[in-house]
């Protein structure tokens, strides 16, 4: 596989889990944007929001995207759910949108103990945020994938699609 695979979608879509499985299948490396940001700045996503505010977090995301565009090949990249609102991820690789209905995503996020989702907690009506974002996700998607399938079958599906492109 020579091109980067970029996974996009709303919180809870399974981007990181699918990315991990796909990296195994492709014998590649997963780059998870939230994890890279946390490692680089030495604080959690949550703390960045709390101490510096969302705009600073978004700046970190954009800086990382530029770096990925200019320096990274052959990787699997799982992205934070807000990135497609501000950056055209097609500049980095083939974009796969993990799509699922809001209800399923909310259920997943609520049962996830991860504390990296201040945006979710802030929104009383997370449906508004979901609706706002759908357009950007759809616009950037080279492929739309059903995020309700199992992690492994999604990873396999993406692998097959990438292989078919060669
Ligand atoms: C965000 C999604 C989170 C994380 C941050 C902001 C968003 O990542 O980047 O909390 O704006 O949708 P996941 O999409 O992996 O949950």
GROMACS .gro file of N, CA and C and ligand atoms in nm:
model
  514
    1UNK      N    1   0.085  -0.120   0.000
    1UNK     CA    2   0.000   0.000   0.000
    1UNK      C    3   0.088   0.125   0.000
    2UNK      N    4   0.069   0.216  -0.094
    2UNK     CA    5   0.162   0.328  -0.097
    2UNK      C    6   0.100   0.457  -0.046
    3UNK      N    7  -0.031   0.467  -0.055
    3UNK     CA    8  -0.094   0.591  -0.013
    3UNK      C    9  -0.133   0.584   0.134
    4UNK      N   10  -0.141   0.699   0.198
    4UNK     CA   11  -0.196   0.699   0.334
    4UNK      C   12  -0.345   0.668   0.331
    5UNK      N   13  -0.391   0.599   0.435
    5UNK     CA   14  -0.535   0.580   0.455
    5UNK      C   15  -0.575   0.673   0.568
    6UNK      N   16  -0.675   0.758   0.543
    6UNK     CA   17  -0.719   0.853   0.645
    6UNK      C   18  -0.861   0.817   0.687
    7UNK      N   19  -0.879   0.792   0.816
    7UNK     CA   20  -1.011   0.755   0.868
    7UNK      C   21  -1.077   0.876   0.931
    8UNK      N   22  -1.197   0.908   0.884
    8UNK     CA   23  -1.269   1.022   0.941
    8UNK      C   24  -1.406   0.975   0.991
    9UNK      N   25  -1.469   1.061   1.070
    9UNK     CA   26  -1.604   1.031   1.117
    9UNK      C   27  -1.627   1.094   1.254
   10UNK      N   28  -1.749   1.084   1.298
   10UNK     CA   29  -1.789   1.144   1.425
   10UNK      C   30  -1.726   1.067   1.541
   11UNK      N   31  -1.724   1.131   1.657
   11UNK     CA   32  -1.678   1.062   1.779
   11UNK      C   33  -1.753   0.929   1.793
   12UNK      N   34  -1.682   0.827   1.833
   12UNK     CA   35  -1.746   0.698   1.855
   12UNK      C   36  -1.758   0.611   1.731
   13UNK      N   37  -1.712   0.661   1.616
   13UNK     CA   38  -1.727   0.583   1.493
   13UNK      C   39  -1.632   0.465   1.488
   14UNK      N   40  -1.529   0.468   1.572
   14UNK     CA   41  -1.435   0.354   1.575
   14UNK      C   42  -1.309   0.377   1.494
   15UNK      N   43  -1.276   0.503   1.469
   15UNK     CA   44  -1.161   0.534   1.383
   15UNK      C   45  -1.030   0.475   1.437
   16UNK      N   46  -1.009   0.492   1.567
   16UNK     CA   47  -0.883   0.442   1.624
   16UNK      C   48  -0.878   0.289   1.624
   17UNK      N   49  -0.988   0.226   1.663
   17UNK     CA   50  -0.989   0.079   1.668
   17UNK      C   51  -0.974   0.020   1.528
   18UNK      N   52  -1.044   0.077   1.430
   18UNK     CA   53  -1.032   0.028   1.293
   18UNK      C   54  -0.890   0.053   1.242
   19UNK      N   55  -0.837   0.170   1.275
   19UNK     CA   56  -0.701   0.204   1.231
   19UNK      C   57  -0.599   0.104   1.284
   20UNK      N   58  -0.617   0.066   1.408
   20UNK     CA   59  -0.525  -0.030   1.470
   20UNK      C   60  -0.532  -0.165   1.397
   21UNK      N   61  -0.654  -0.211   1.370
   21UNK     CA   62  -0.672  -0.339   1.301
   21UNK      C   63  -0.617  -0.332   1.158
   22UNK      N   64  -0.642  -0.220   1.093
   22UNK     CA   65  -0.596  -0.204   0.955
   22UNK      C   66  -0.443  -0.198   0.947
   23UNK      N   67  -0.383  -0.132   1.044
   23UNK     CA   68  -0.236  -0.124   1.046
   23UNK      C   69  -0.175  -0.263   1.057
   24UNK      N   70  -0.242  -0.350   1.130
   24UNK     CA   71  -0.194  -0.488   1.144
   24UNK      C   72  -0.204  -0.560   1.009
   25UNK      N   73  -0.322  -0.550   0.947
   25UNK     CA   74  -0.343  -0.618   0.819
   25UNK      C   75  -0.242  -0.570   0.715
   26UNK      N   76  -0.217  -0.440   0.714
   26UNK     CA   77  -0.129  -0.382   0.611
   26UNK      C   78   0.017  -0.386   0.651
   27UNK      N   79   0.044  -0.433   0.769
   27UNK     CA   80   0.179  -0.427   0.822
   27UNK      C   81   0.231  -0.283   0.816
   28UNK      N   82   0.145  -0.193   0.859
   28UNK     CA   83   0.179  -0.051   0.855
   28UNK      C   84   0.178   0.005   0.997
   29UNK      N   85   0.171   0.136   1.008
   29UNK     CA   86   0.175   0.202   1.138
   29UNK      C   87   0.051   0.290   1.153
   30UNK      N   88  -0.011   0.285   1.270
   30UNK     CA   89  -0.125   0.374   1.297
   30UNK      C   90  -0.075   0.505   1.355
   31UNK      N   91  -0.121   0.614   1.295
   31UNK     CA   92  -0.096   0.747   1.352
   31UNK      C   93  -0.232   0.802   1.395
   32UNK      N   94  -0.251   0.813   1.525
   32UNK     CA   95  -0.378   0.863   1.578
   32UNK      C   96  -0.356   1.009   1.618
   33UNK      N   97  -0.428   1.099   1.554
   33UNK     CA   98  -0.395   1.242   1.572
   33UNK      C   99  -0.407   1.286   1.719
   34UNK      N  100  -0.511   1.238   1.788
   34UNK     CA  101  -0.525   1.279   1.929
   34UNK      C  102  -0.406   1.231   2.012
   35UNK      N  103  -0.364   1.106   1.988
   35UNK     CA  104  -0.252   1.051   2.066
   35UNK      C  105  -0.122   1.126   2.035
   36UNK      N  106  -0.102   1.161   1.909
   36UNK     CA  107   0.022   1.233   1.872
   36UNK      C  108   0.023   1.370   1.939
   37UNK      N  109  -0.091   1.436   1.939
   37UNK     CA  110  -0.099   1.568   2.002
   37UNK      C  111  -0.071   1.554   2.152
   38UNK      N  112  -0.132   1.456   2.214
   38UNK     CA  113  -0.109   1.437   2.359
   38UNK      C  114   0.039   1.410   2.387
   39UNK      N  115   0.100   1.328   2.303
   39UNK     CA  116   0.242   1.294   2.325
   39UNK      C  117   0.331   1.416   2.305
   40UNK      N  118   0.298   1.497   2.205
   40UNK     CA  119   0.383   1.611   2.173
   40UNK      C  120   0.377   1.724   2.274
   41UNK      N  121   0.257   1.746   2.327
   41UNK     CA  122   0.243   1.861   2.417
   41UNK      C  123   0.245   1.816   2.564
   42UNK      N  124   0.245   1.685   2.584
   42UNK     CA  125   0.261   1.632   2.720
   42UNK      C  126   0.139   1.649   2.808
   43UNK      N  127   0.025   1.681   2.748
   43UNK     CA  128  -0.099   1.687   2.827
   43UNK      C  129  -0.213   1.625   2.746
   44UNK      N  130  -0.320   1.590   2.815
   44UNK     CA  131  -0.431   1.522   2.748
   44UNK      C  132  -0.515   1.620   2.666
   45UNK      N  133  -0.591   1.564   2.574
   45UNK     CA  134  -0.682   1.647   2.494
   45UNK      C  135  -0.774   1.727   2.587
   46UNK      N  136  -0.822   1.659   2.687
   46UNK     CA  137  -0.909   1.723   2.784
   46UNK      C  138  -0.844   1.845   2.849
   47UNK      N  139  -0.718   1.827   2.889
   47UNK     CA  140  -0.645   1.937   2.955
   47UNK      C  141  -0.619   2.051   2.857
   48UNK      N  142  -0.591   2.018   2.732
   48UNK     CA  143  -0.568   2.125   2.633
   48UNK      C  144  -0.694   2.212   2.623
   49UNK      N  145  -0.810   2.147   2.613
   49UNK     CA  146  -0.935   2.222   2.607
   49UNK      C  147  -0.954   2.305   2.734
   50UNK      N  148  -0.929   2.242   2.850
   50UNK     CA  149  -0.957   2.309   2.977
   50UNK      C  150  -0.859   2.424   3.004
   51UNK      N  151  -0.732   2.402   2.972
   51UNK     CA  152  -0.630   2.503   3.007
   51UNK      C  153  -0.613   2.609   2.899
   52UNK      N  154  -0.622   2.567   2.773
   52UNK     CA  155  -0.589   2.661   2.663
   52UNK      C  156  -0.707   2.692   2.572
   53UNK      N  157  -0.811   2.610   2.577
   53UNK     CA  158  -0.929   2.635   2.494
   53UNK      C  159  -0.927   2.558   2.363
   54UNK      N  160  -1.043   2.548   2.303
   54UNK     CA  161  -1.058   2.466   2.181
   54UNK      C  162  -0.972   2.517   2.066
   55UNK      N  163  -0.962   2.653   2.051
   55UNK     CA  164  -0.889   2.705   1.936
   55UNK      C  165  -0.744   2.659   1.934
   56UNK      N  166  -0.683   2.650   2.051
   56UNK     CA  167  -0.544   2.605   2.060
   56UNK      C  168  -0.536   2.458   2.015
   57UNK      N  169  -0.632   2.377   2.060
   57UNK     CA  170  -0.635   2.237   2.018
   57UNK      C  171  -0.648   2.228   1.866
   58UNK      N  172  -0.733   2.311   1.807
   58UNK     CA  173  -0.753   2.308   1.662
   58UNK      C  174  -0.625   2.349   1.588
   59UNK      N  175  -0.551   2.443   1.647
   59UNK     CA  176  -0.423   2.483   1.586
   59UNK      C  177  -0.325   2.367   1.588
   60UNK      N  178  -0.322   2.294   1.696
   60UNK     CA  179  -0.234   2.178   1.705
   60UNK      C  180  -0.272   2.075   1.598
   61UNK      N  181  -0.403   2.057   1.580
   61UNK     CA  182  -0.448   1.961   1.479
   61UNK      C  183  -0.403   2.004   1.339
   62UNK      N  184  -0.417   2.133   1.309
   62UNK     CA  185  -0.381   2.180   1.175
   62UNK      C  186  -0.231   2.167   1.151
   63UNK      N  187  -0.154   2.198   1.254
   63UNK     CA  188  -0.008   2.186   1.241
   63UNK      C  189   0.030   2.040   1.214
   64UNK      N  190  -0.035   1.950   1.285
   64UNK     CA  191  -0.007   1.807   1.265
   64UNK      C  192  -0.048   1.763   1.124
   65UNK      N  193  -0.162   1.810   1.077
   65UNK     CA  194  -0.206   1.773   0.942
   65UNK      C  195  -0.106   1.819   0.836
   66UNK      N  196  -0.056   1.940   0.850
   66UNK     CA  197   0.044   1.990   0.755
   66UNK      C  198   0.168   1.901   0.759
   67UNK      N  199   0.208   1.862   0.878
   67UNK     CA  200   0.324   1.776   0.892
   67UNK      C  201   0.299   1.642   0.822
   68UNK      N  202   0.182   1.585   0.846
   68UNK     CA  203   0.150   1.455   0.786
   68UNK      C  204   0.150   1.467   0.633
   69UNK      N  205   0.091   1.574   0.584
   69UNK     CA  206   0.085   1.595   0.439
   69UNK      C  207   0.226   1.597   0.379
   70UNK      N  208   0.316   1.665   0.445
   70UNK     CA  209   0.449   1.685   0.388
   70UNK      C  210   0.548   1.573   0.415
   71UNK      N  211   0.520   1.491   0.516
   71UNK     CA  212   0.625   1.397   0.559
   71UNK      C  213   0.586   1.251   0.570
   72UNK      N  214   0.457   1.219   0.562
   72UNK     CA  215   0.419   1.081   0.594
   72UNK      C  216   0.359   1.010   0.472
   73UNK      N  217   0.404   0.887   0.452
   73UNK     CA  218   0.349   0.800   0.346
   73UNK      C  219   0.324   0.663   0.405
   74UNK      N  220   0.237   0.587   0.341
   74UNK     CA  221   0.214   0.445   0.376
   74UNK      C  222   0.161   0.423   0.518
   75UNK      N  223   0.098   0.522   0.575
   75UNK     CA  224   0.050   0.507   0.713
   75UNK      C  225  -0.103   0.502   0.717
   76UNK      N  226  -0.153   0.454   0.830
   76UNK     CA  227  -0.296   0.459   0.859
   76UNK      C  228  -0.314   0.574   0.958
   77UNK      N  229  -0.401   0.667   0.924
   77UNK     CA  230  -0.415   0.786   1.008
   77UNK      C  231  -0.558   0.795   1.059
   78UNK      N  232  -0.575   0.786   1.191
   78UNK     CA  233  -0.710   0.806   1.247
   78UNK      C  234  -0.717   0.948   1.301
   79UNK      N  235  -0.825   1.015   1.267
   79UNK     CA  236  -0.832   1.159   1.292
   79UNK      C  237  -0.935   1.194   1.400
   80UNK      N  238  -0.913   1.302   1.470
   80UNK     CA  239  -1.013   1.357   1.561
   80UNK      C  240  -1.135   1.401   1.480
   81UNK      N  241  -1.254   1.384   1.539
   81UNK     CA  242  -1.378   1.408   1.466
   81UNK      C  243  -1.399   1.549   1.413
   82UNK      N  244  -1.322   1.647   1.465
   82UNK     CA  245  -1.343   1.785   1.421
   82UNK      C  246  -1.255   1.828   1.306
   83UNK      N  247  -1.156   1.748   1.269
   83UNK     CA  248  -1.058   1.792   1.171
   83UNK      C  249  -1.118   1.823   1.032
   84UNK      N  250  -1.210   1.740   0.981
   84UNK     CA  251  -1.260   1.769   0.846
   84UNK      C  252  -1.335   1.902   0.833
   85UNK      N  253  -1.371   1.960   0.946
   85UNK     CA  254  -1.438   2.091   0.941
   85UNK      C  255  -1.340   2.201   0.901
   86UNK      N  256  -1.210   2.174   0.921
   86UNK     CA  257  -1.112   2.280   0.899
   86UNK      C  258  -0.998   2.243   0.805
   87UNK      N  259  -0.989   2.118   0.767
   87UNK     CA  260  -0.875   2.076   0.686
   87UNK      C  261  -0.922   1.974   0.583
   88UNK      N  262  -0.872   1.988   0.462
   88UNK     CA  263  -0.908   1.893   0.357
   88UNK      C  264  -0.815   1.772   0.364
   89UNK      N  265  -0.866   1.666   0.423
   89UNK     CA  266  -0.781   1.549   0.448
   89UNK      C  267  -0.744   1.472   0.322
   90UNK      N  268  -0.807   1.505   0.212
   90UNK     CA  269  -0.767   1.441   0.085
   90UNK      C  270  -0.625   1.480   0.047
   91UNK      N  271  -0.577   1.587   0.106
   91UNK     CA  272  -0.438   1.626   0.079
   91UNK      C  273  -0.340   1.529   0.143
   92UNK      N  274  -0.391   1.448   0.234
   92UNK     CA  275  -0.301   1.356   0.306
   92UNK      C  276  -0.311   1.213   0.252
   93UNK      N  277  -0.427   1.174   0.205
   93UNK     CA  278  -0.440   1.036   0.156
   93UNK      C  279  -0.582   1.004   0.114
   94UNK      N  280  -0.609   0.875   0.096
   94UNK     CA  281  -0.744   0.831   0.061
   94UNK      C  282  -0.831   0.835   0.186
   95UNK      N  283  -0.945   0.900   0.173
   95UNK     CA  284  -1.027   0.927   0.291
   95UNK      C  285  -1.144   0.828   0.300
   96UNK      N  286  -1.153   0.761   0.414
   96UNK     CA  287  -1.261   0.666   0.443
   96UNK      C  288  -1.346   0.723   0.557
   97UNK      N  289  -1.472   0.743   0.527
   97UNK     CA  290  -1.566   0.798   0.627
   97UNK      C  291  -1.638   0.683   0.694
   98UNK      N  292  -1.616   0.668   0.823
   98UNK     CA  293  -1.687   0.565   0.900
   98UNK      C  294  -1.820   0.625   0.945
   99UNK      N  295  -1.925   0.581   0.881
   99UNK     CA  296  -2.056   0.643   0.899
   99UNK      C  297  -2.145   0.557   0.987
  100UNK      N  298  -2.214   0.623   1.081
  100UNK     CA  299  -2.311   0.552   1.165
  100UNK      C  300  -2.419   0.651   1.209
  101UNK      N  301  -2.541   0.599   1.240
  101UNK     CA  302  -2.646   0.690   1.287
  101UNK      C  303  -2.611   0.747   1.424
  102UNK      N  304  -2.658   0.868   1.449
  102UNK     CA  305  -2.626   0.939   1.573
  102UNK      C  306  -2.654   0.856   1.698
  103UNK      N  307  -2.768   0.787   1.700
  103UNK     CA  308  -2.808   0.714   1.821
  103UNK      C  309  -2.702   0.610   1.859
  104UNK      N  310  -2.651   0.540   1.759
  104UNK     CA  311  -2.551   0.437   1.786
  104UNK      C  312  -2.422   0.500   1.836
  105UNK      N  313  -2.387   0.615   1.781
  105UNK     CA  314  -2.263   0.681   1.822
  105UNK      C  315  -2.273   0.731   1.965
  106UNK      N  316  -2.387   0.789   1.997
  106UNK     CA  317  -2.406   0.842   2.133
  106UNK      C  318  -2.398   0.728   2.234
  107UNK      N  319  -2.458   0.617   2.200
  107UNK     CA  320  -2.453   0.501   2.290
  107UNK      C  321  -2.309   0.458   2.314
  108UNK      N  322  -2.232   0.454   2.205
  108UNK     CA  323  -2.091   0.414   2.218
  108UNK      C  324  -2.011   0.514   2.301
  109UNK      N  325  -2.032   0.641   2.274
  109UNK     CA  326  -1.952   0.743   2.345
  109UNK      C  327  -1.984   0.739   2.494
  110UNK      N  328  -2.112   0.720   2.524
  110UNK     CA  329  -2.152   0.719   2.665
  110UNK      C  330  -2.094   0.601   2.741
  111UNK      N  331  -2.075   0.491   2.671
  111UNK     CA  332  -2.022   0.374   2.742
  111UNK      C  333  -1.869   0.370   2.738
  112UNK      N  334  -1.809   0.470   2.671
  112UNK     CA  335  -1.663   0.476   2.662
  112UNK      C  336  -1.611   0.560   2.779
  113UNK      N  337  -1.515   0.506   2.851
  113UNK     CA  338  -1.467   0.579   2.970
  113UNK      C  339  -1.361   0.683   2.936
  114UNK      N  340  -1.321   0.689   2.809
  114UNK     CA  341  -1.217   0.783   2.769
  114UNK      C  342  -1.260   0.927   2.802
  115UNK      N  343  -1.165   1.006   2.845
  115UNK     CA  344  -1.199   1.144   2.884
  115UNK      C  345  -1.151   1.244   2.781
  116UNK      N  346  -1.140   1.199   2.656
  116UNK     CA  347  -1.084   1.291   2.557
  116UNK      C  348  -1.190   1.361   2.474
  117UNK      N  349  -1.313   1.368   2.527
  117UNK     CA  350  -1.420   1.423   2.444
  117UNK      C  351  -1.494   1.540   2.509
  118UNK      N  352  -1.423   1.646   2.538
  118UNK     CA  353  -1.488   1.762   2.598
  118UNK      C  354  -1.596   1.821   2.509
  119UNK      N  355  -1.579   1.807   2.378
  119UNK     CA  356  -1.677   1.864   2.284
  119UNK      C  357  -1.811   1.795   2.303
  120UNK      N  358  -1.806   1.665   2.324
  120UNK     CA  359  -1.930   1.588   2.341
  120UNK      C  360  -2.004   1.633   2.466
  121UNK      N  361  -1.929   1.650   2.572
  121UNK     CA  362  -1.993   1.687   2.700
  121UNK      C  363  -2.053   1.827   2.694
  122UNK      N  364  -1.989   1.913   2.613
  122UNK     CA  365  -2.031   2.053   2.608
  122UNK      C  366  -2.165   2.068   2.534
  123UNK      N  367  -2.186   1.981   2.438
  123UNK     CA  368  -2.306   1.996   2.355
  123UNK      C  369  -2.428   1.934   2.420
  124UNK      N  370  -2.527   2.016   2.446
  124UNK     CA  371  -2.652   1.963   2.499
  124UNK      C  372  -2.722   1.884   2.389
  125UNK      N  373  -2.714   1.940   2.270
  125UNK     CA  374  -2.780   1.875   2.157
  125UNK      C  375  -2.673   1.828   2.059
  126UNK      N  376  -2.621   1.712   2.088
  126UNK     CA  377  -2.510   1.664   2.008
  126UNK      C  378  -2.554   1.637   1.864
  127UNK      N  379  -2.687   1.623   1.847
  127UNK     CA  380  -2.742   1.605   1.712
  127UNK      C  381  -2.711   1.724   1.623
  128UNK      N  382  -2.709   1.845   1.681
  128UNK     CA  383  -2.678   1.965   1.602
  128UNK      C  384  -2.535   1.956   1.548
  129UNK      N  385  -2.445   1.915   1.635
  129UNK     CA  386  -2.305   1.903   1.596
  129UNK      C  387  -2.290   1.796   1.487
  130UNK      N  388  -2.358   1.686   1.508
  130UNK     CA  389  -2.356   1.575   1.411
  130UNK      C  390  -2.404   1.624   1.274
  131UNK      N  391  -2.517   1.695   1.275
  131UNK     CA  392  -2.572   1.743   1.148
  131UNK      C  393  -2.481   1.844   1.081
  132UNK      N  394  -2.418   1.928   1.162
  132UNK     CA  395  -2.325   2.027   1.108
  132UNK      C  396  -2.208   1.960   1.038
  133UNK      N  397  -2.168   1.848   1.092
  133UNK     CA  398  -2.044   1.787   1.042
  133UNK      C  399  -2.062   1.691   0.926
  134UNK      N  400  -2.180   1.633   0.918
  134UNK     CA  401  -2.205   1.533   0.814
  134UNK      C  402  -2.161   1.580   0.676
  135UNK      N  403  -2.192   1.706   0.646
  135UNK     CA  404  -2.160   1.758   0.514
  135UNK      C  405  -2.011   1.753   0.485
  136UNK      N  406  -1.931   1.793   0.583
  136UNK     CA  407  -1.785   1.791   0.562
  136UNK      C  408  -1.735   1.648   0.548
  137UNK      N  409  -1.790   1.558   0.629
  137UNK     CA  410  -1.747   1.419   0.619
  137UNK      C  411  -1.779   1.364   0.479
  138UNK      N  412  -1.901   1.390   0.436
  138UNK     CA  413  -1.943   1.335   0.306
  138UNK      C  414  -1.863   1.394   0.191
  139UNK      N  415  -1.834   1.523   0.204
  139UNK     CA  416  -1.761   1.592   0.098
  139UNK      C  417  -1.619   1.537   0.083
  140UNK      N  418  -1.560   1.504   0.195
  140UNK     CA  419  -1.420   1.459   0.188
  140UNK      C  420  -1.405   1.310   0.162
  141UNK      N  421  -1.514   1.235   0.180
  141UNK     CA  422  -1.502   1.089   0.172
  141UNK      C  423  -1.473   1.040   0.030
  142UNK      N  424  -1.366   0.964   0.014
  142UNK     CA  425  -1.348   0.889  -0.110
  142UNK      C  426  -1.437   0.766  -0.103
  143UNK      N  427  -1.452   0.713   0.016
  143UNK     CA  428  -1.536   0.595   0.039
  143UNK      C  429  -1.614   0.615   0.169
  144UNK      N  430  -1.739   0.570   0.171
  144UNK     CA  431  -1.817   0.571   0.294
  144UNK      C  432  -1.838   0.428   0.339
  145UNK      N  433  -1.807   0.403   0.466
  145UNK     CA  434  -1.808   0.267   0.518
  145UNK      C  435  -1.907   0.260   0.633
  146UNK      N  436  -1.979   0.149   0.643
  146UNK     CA  437  -2.074   0.132   0.753
  146UNK      C  438  -1.999   0.103   0.883
  147UNK      N  439  -2.003   0.200   0.974
  147UNK     CA  440  -1.925   0.188   1.097
  147UNK      C  441  -1.987   0.092   1.198
  148UNK      N  442  -2.105   0.037   1.166
  148UNK     CA  443  -2.168  -0.056   1.260
  148UNK      C  444  -2.119  -0.200   1.239
  149UNK      N  445  -2.049  -0.224   1.129
  149UNK     CA  446  -1.991  -0.358   1.109
  149UNK      C  447  -1.880  -0.380   1.213
  150UNK      N  448  -1.832  -0.503   1.220
  150UNK     CA  449  -1.728  -0.531   1.319
  150UNK      C  450  -1.597  -0.462   1.278
  151UNK      N  451  -1.515  -0.434   1.378
  151UNK     CA  452  -1.387  -0.366   1.354
  151UNK      C  453  -1.306  -0.440   1.247
  152UNK      N  454  -1.298  -0.572   1.262
  152UNK     CA  455  -1.214  -0.649   1.169
  152UNK      C  456  -1.270  -0.649   1.028
  153UNK      N  457  -1.403  -0.658   1.016
  153UNK     CA  458  -1.455  -0.660   0.879
  153UNK      C  459  -1.443  -0.523   0.814
  154UNK      N  460  -1.453  -0.418   0.891
  154UNK     CA  461  -1.432  -0.284   0.833
  154UNK      C  462  -1.286  -0.271   0.785
  155UNK      N  463  -1.195  -0.316   0.870
  155UNK     CA  464  -1.053  -0.305   0.834
  155UNK      C  465  -1.025  -0.385   0.706
  156UNK      N  466  -1.085  -0.504   0.698
  156UNK     CA  467  -1.065  -0.588   0.580
  156UNK      C  468  -1.124  -0.521   0.456
  157UNK      N  469  -1.241  -0.461   0.474
  157UNK     CA  470  -1.307  -0.394   0.361
  157UNK      C  471  -1.219  -0.280   0.308
  158UNK      N  472  -1.163  -0.202   0.399
  158UNK     CA  473  -1.078  -0.090   0.357
  158UNK      C  474  -0.951  -0.143   0.288
  159UNK      N  475  -0.898  -0.249   0.343
  159UNK     CA  476  -0.779  -0.310   0.283
  159UNK      C  477  -0.808  -0.353   0.140
  160UNK      N  478  -0.923  -0.419   0.121
  160UNK     CA  479  -0.959  -0.466  -0.014
  160UNK      C  480  -0.977  -0.350  -0.111
  161UNK      N  481  -1.040  -0.244  -0.062
  161UNK     CA  482  -1.062  -0.128  -0.148
  161UNK      C  483  -0.928  -0.065  -0.188
  162UNK      N  484  -0.836  -0.057  -0.095
  162UNK     CA  485  -0.704   0.002  -0.125
  162UNK      C  486  -0.627  -0.087  -0.223
  163UNK      N  487  -0.640  -0.218  -0.205
  163UNK     CA  488  -0.570  -0.312  -0.294
  163UNK      C  489  -0.624  -0.300  -0.437
  164UNK      N  490  -0.757  -0.285  -0.445
  164UNK     CA  491  -0.820  -0.272  -0.576
  164UNK      C  492  -0.777  -0.147  -0.650
  165UNK      N  493  -0.734  -0.048  -0.575
  165UNK     CA  494  -0.694   0.081  -0.636
  165UNK      C  495  -0.557   0.076  -0.703
  166UNK      N  496  -0.477  -0.021  -0.661
  166UNK     CA  497  -0.336  -0.026  -0.705
  166UNK      C  498  -0.326  -0.054  -0.854
  167LIG     C1  499  -1.329   1.591   1.881
  167LIG     C2  500  -1.316   1.454   1.877
  167LIG     C3  501  -1.218   1.381   1.959
  167LIG     C4  502  -1.101   1.474   1.996
  167LIG     C5  503  -1.150   1.602   2.057
  167LIG     C6  504  -1.241   1.680   1.961
  167LIG     C7  505  -1.434   1.654   1.798
  167LIG     O1  506  -1.167   1.268   1.887
  167LIG     O2  507  -1.023   1.504   1.883
  167LIG     O3  508  -1.218   1.572   2.176
  167LIG     O4  509  -1.435   1.779   1.785
  167LIG     O5  510  -1.518   1.580   1.741
  167LIG     P1  511  -1.256   1.141   1.842
  167LIG     O6  512  -1.329   1.177   1.716
  167LIG     O7  513  -1.156   1.033   1.820
  167LIG     O8  514  -1.349   1.113   1.954
   0.00000   0.00000   0.00000
